[in-house]
Coordinates of C-alpha atoms in Angstrom, one line a residue:
Chain I
Q22 CA 129.1 74.7 36.8
K23 CA 129.4 78.1 38.5
E24 CA 132.2 78.7 41.0
V25 CA 129.7 80.1 43.5
E26 CA 126.1 78.9 43.8
Q27 CA 123.5 80.8 45.7
D28 CA 119.7 80.2 45.9
P29 CA 118.0 83.2 44.3
G30 CA 115.0 83.0 46.5
P31 CA 112.8 84.9 47.0
L32 CA 112.8 84.2 50.8
S33 CA 110.0 85.7 52.8
V34 CA 110.0 85.5 56.6
P35 CA 108.1 87.3 59.4
E36 CA 109.7 90.1 61.4
G37 CA 111.7 88.8 64.3
A38 CA 112.6 85.5 62.7
I39 CA 116.1 84.2 62.3
V40 CA 117.2 84.2 58.6
S41 CA 119.8 81.8 57.2
L42 CA 121.4 82.6 53.8
N43 CA 123.8 80.2 52.2
C44 CA 126.3 79.8 49.4
T45 CA 128.3 76.9 48.2
Y46 CA 131.5 77.1 46.1
S47 CA 133.8 74.8 44.2
N48 CA 137.2 76.4 44.3
S49 CA 139.1 75.2 47.4
A50 CA 141.6 78.1 46.9
F51 CA 139.0 80.6 48.1
Q52 CA 140.2 82.1 51.4
Y53 CA 138.3 85.4 51.8
F54 CA 134.6 85.4 52.1
M55 CA 132.2 88.3 52.1
W56 CA 128.5 89.2 52.2
Y57 CA 127.2 92.2 50.4
R58 CA 123.8 93.7 50.8
Q59 CA 122.0 95.3 47.9
Y60 CA 118.9 97.4 48.4
S61 CA 116.6 98.0 45.4
R62 CA 118.0 100.5 42.9
K63 CA 121.2 100.7 44.9
G64 CA 124.7 99.3 44.5
P65 CA 125.9 96.5 46.8
E66 CA 127.5 97.4 50.1
L67 CA 129.9 95.3 52.2
L68 CA 128.2 93.7 55.2
M69 CA 130.6 91.1 56.5
Y70 CA 134.1 90.0 55.7
T71 CA 135.8 86.9 57.0
Y72 CA 139.1 85.1 56.4
S73 CA 139.3 81.3 56.2
S74 CA 137.0 79.1 58.4
G75 CA 135.1 80.1 61.5
N76 CA 132.5 82.5 62.7
K77 CA 132.3 86.2 62.8
E78 CA 129.6 88.2 64.6
D79 CA 128.6 91.8 64.1
G80 CA 125.5 92.8 65.9
R81 CA 122.5 90.9 64.6
F82 CA 124.6 89.3 61.8
T83 CA 126.8 86.2 62.0
A84 CA 128.9 84.9 59.1
Q85 CA 130.0 81.3 59.1
V86 CA 132.5 79.6 56.9
D87 CA 133.0 75.9 56.6
K88 CA 135.9 75.3 54.2
S89 CA 135.8 71.5 54.5
S90 CA 132.2 71.6 53.1
K91 CA 132.8 74.6 50.8
Y92 CA 129.8 76.2 52.4
I93 CA 129.2 79.7 53.8
S94 CA 126.3 81.1 55.7
L95 CA 124.9 84.4 56.9
F96 CA 122.5 84.5 59.8
I97 CA 120.4 87.4 60.7
R98 CA 118.8 87.5 64.2
D99 CA 115.7 89.4 65.1
S100 CA 115.1 90.3 61.4
Q101 CA 113.7 93.7 60.7
P102 CA 111.7 95.0 57.6
S103 CA 114.8 97.2 56.9
D104 CA 116.8 94.0 56.3
S105 CA 114.7 93.4 53.2
A106 CA 117.2 93.4 50.4
T107 CA 119.2 91.1 48.1
Y108 CA 122.2 89.4 49.8
L109 CA 125.2 88.5 47.7
C110 CA 127.9 86.2 48.9
A111 CA 131.4 86.9 47.4
M112 CA 134.7 85.2 47.7
R113 CA 138.2 85.1 46.4
S114 CA 141.6 83.5 46.7
S115 CA 144.8 85.3 47.7
A116 CA 145.4 87.1 44.5
S117 CA 142.3 86.7 42.4
K118 CA 139.3 88.8 41.5
I119 CA 136.2 88.7 43.7
I120 CA 133.6 86.2 42.5
F121 CA 130.0 87.0 43.5
G122 CA 127.0 84.7 43.9
S123 CA 123.9 85.6 42.0
G124 CA 122.2 86.9 45.2
T125 CA 119.2 85.9 47.4
R126 CA 116.3 88.2 47.6
L127 CA 115.0 88.5 51.2
S128 CA 111.7 90.0 52.3
I129 CA 110.9 90.5 56.0
R130 CA 107.1 90.8 56.6
P131 CA 106.1 93.2 59.3
Chain Z
D8 CA 126.1 107.3 49.9
S9 CA 129.2 105.4 48.8
G10 CA 131.0 108.4 47.3
V11 CA 131.1 106.6 43.8
T12 CA 129.2 108.5 41.1
Q13 CA 128.0 107.0 38.0
T14 CA 126.3 108.6 35.0
P15 CA 123.9 108.2 33.3
K16 CA 121.5 106.4 35.7
H17 CA 119.4 105.2 32.8
L18 CA 120.1 104.8 29.2
I19 CA 117.8 103.5 26.4
T20 CA 119.3 102.8 23.0
A21 CA 119.0 100.7 19.9
T22 CA 120.9 97.6 18.8
G23 CA 124.1 98.4 16.9
Q24 CA 124.6 101.6 18.8
R25 CA 127.5 102.7 21.0
V26 CA 127.3 104.1 24.5
T27 CA 129.7 105.4 27.1
L28 CA 129.2 105.0 30.9
R29 CA 131.1 107.2 33.3
C30 CA 132.3 106.6 36.8
S31 CA 134.0 108.9 39.3
P32 CA 135.5 106.9 42.2
R33 CA 135.6 107.9 45.8
S34 CA 138.1 110.6 46.6
G35 CA 141.5 109.1 47.0
D36 CA 140.6 105.7 45.6
L37 CA 143.0 104.5 42.9
S38 CA 141.3 101.3 41.7
V39 CA 138.1 101.3 39.6
Y40 CA 136.2 98.1 38.8
W41 CA 133.4 97.6 36.3
Y42 CA 130.7 94.9 36.9
Q43 CA 127.7 93.9 34.8
Q44 CA 124.6 92.7 36.7
S45 CA 121.8 90.8 34.9
L46 CA 119.0 88.7 36.3
D47 CA 120.4 85.4 34.9
Q48 CA 124.1 86.0 35.4
G49 CA 124.4 87.9 38.6
L50 CA 127.2 90.3 39.2
Q51 CA 130.0 89.6 36.6
F52 CA 133.4 91.2 36.8
L53 CA 134.4 93.0 33.7
I54 CA 137.6 94.9 34.2
Q55 CA 139.8 96.7 36.8
Y56 CA 142.0 99.7 36.5
Y57 CA 144.6 100.9 39.0
N58 CA 145.9 104.4 38.7
G59 CA 145.4 104.5 35.0
E60 CA 146.6 101.1 34.1
E61 CA 144.6 98.0 33.3
R62 CA 145.1 95.6 36.3
A63 CA 142.7 92.7 35.8
K64 CA 140.3 91.5 33.2
G65 CA 137.2 89.4 33.6
N66 CA 134.4 88.4 31.2
I67 CA 134.6 91.5 29.2
L68 CA 133.5 91.2 25.5
E69 CA 135.7 92.5 22.7
R70 CA 132.9 95.0 21.9
F71 CA 133.5 96.6 25.3
S72 CA 136.4 98.7 26.3
A73 CA 137.3 100.8 29.3
Q74 CA 139.9 103.3 30.4
Q75 CA 140.9 105.3 33.4
F76 CA 142.0 108.9 33.0
P77 CA 144.6 110.9 34.9
D78 CA 142.0 112.4 37.2
L79 CA 141.0 108.7 38.0
H80 CA 137.6 108.8 36.5
S81 CA 136.8 105.9 34.3
E82 CA 134.7 105.3 31.2
L83 CA 133.2 102.0 30.0
N84 CA 132.5 102.0 26.2
L85 CA 130.0 99.5 24.9
S86 CA 129.7 99.2 21.1
S87 CA 127.7 97.3 18.5
L88 CA 125.1 96.8 21.2
E89 CA 122.9 93.7 21.3
L90 CA 119.7 93.0 23.2
G91 CA 121.6 90.8 25.6
D92 CA 123.8 93.7 26.7
S93 CA 120.8 95.1 28.6
A94 CA 121.8 95.1 32.2
L95 CA 122.9 97.2 35.2
Y96 CA 126.5 98.3 34.9
F97 CA 128.2 99.0 38.2
C98 CA 131.4 100.8 38.9
A99 CA 133.2 100.2 42.2
S100 CA 136.3 101.7 43.7
S101 CA 138.8 100.8 46.4
P102 CA 142.0 102.5 47.6
R103 CA 144.1 99.5 46.9
Q104 CA 145.5 97.7 43.8
E105 CA 144.6 94.2 44.8
F106 CA 141.3 92.9 46.0
D107 CA 142.9 92.4 49.4
T108 CA 140.3 93.9 51.8
G109 CA 137.3 92.6 49.9
E110 CA 135.6 96.0 50.4
L111 CA 134.6 97.5 47.2
F112 CA 132.5 100.7 47.2
F113 CA 129.8 100.5 44.5
G114 CA 128.0 103.3 42.7
E115 CA 124.3 103.1 42.1
G116 CA 124.7 101.8 38.6
S117 CA 123.8 102.7 35.1
R118 CA 120.8 100.8 33.8
L119 CA 121.2 100.1 30.1
T120 CA 118.2 99.0 28.0
V121 CA 118.9 98.0 24.4
L122 CA 115.8 97.9 22.2

């Protein structure tokens, strides 16, 4: 079993929709949770970074962490075609390497 | 543009051969990380160097090796190549030794195809 599980998609939604992306994990020691966005033919770039449980909002993006369920989510409001990319969740414990999910491919239809 | 430069962008070679991938980190960053990305395995951590010293090791095969030079650029050497080594290889850099901020700055990757 992988430490981090992420549905690969692809996920296709119309422009303006709310998008929900999710990951589950098995290691209860994970404390730091991240979402990276990767455009085609580019390297991943950090989108959101949260510590422990709770919500964090940044513009149209909201990251949620539920440590009791070992479940993290990324919500995108008012989705735009420019949000079309692969979204990778990532996480780590206090002194470990970052573990990435396999990524969810998202397509926003104009 | 992340500021991380990787060369070559594309590489096609045959089984059994050896290749070297090069990475220049962002100016001032001391840590360099190598990742392998394939369709079925996702982004896999290979190895990290900090200021010239190996700092952490992941799922790196014995056929692979890396080093970081005094000018902080890094090279990933892949030898006795197999078809399964075909993947995107990313280099990332960060200013710190530990993964404490979670922010890694990735290059655009080197796509390796082994025929």
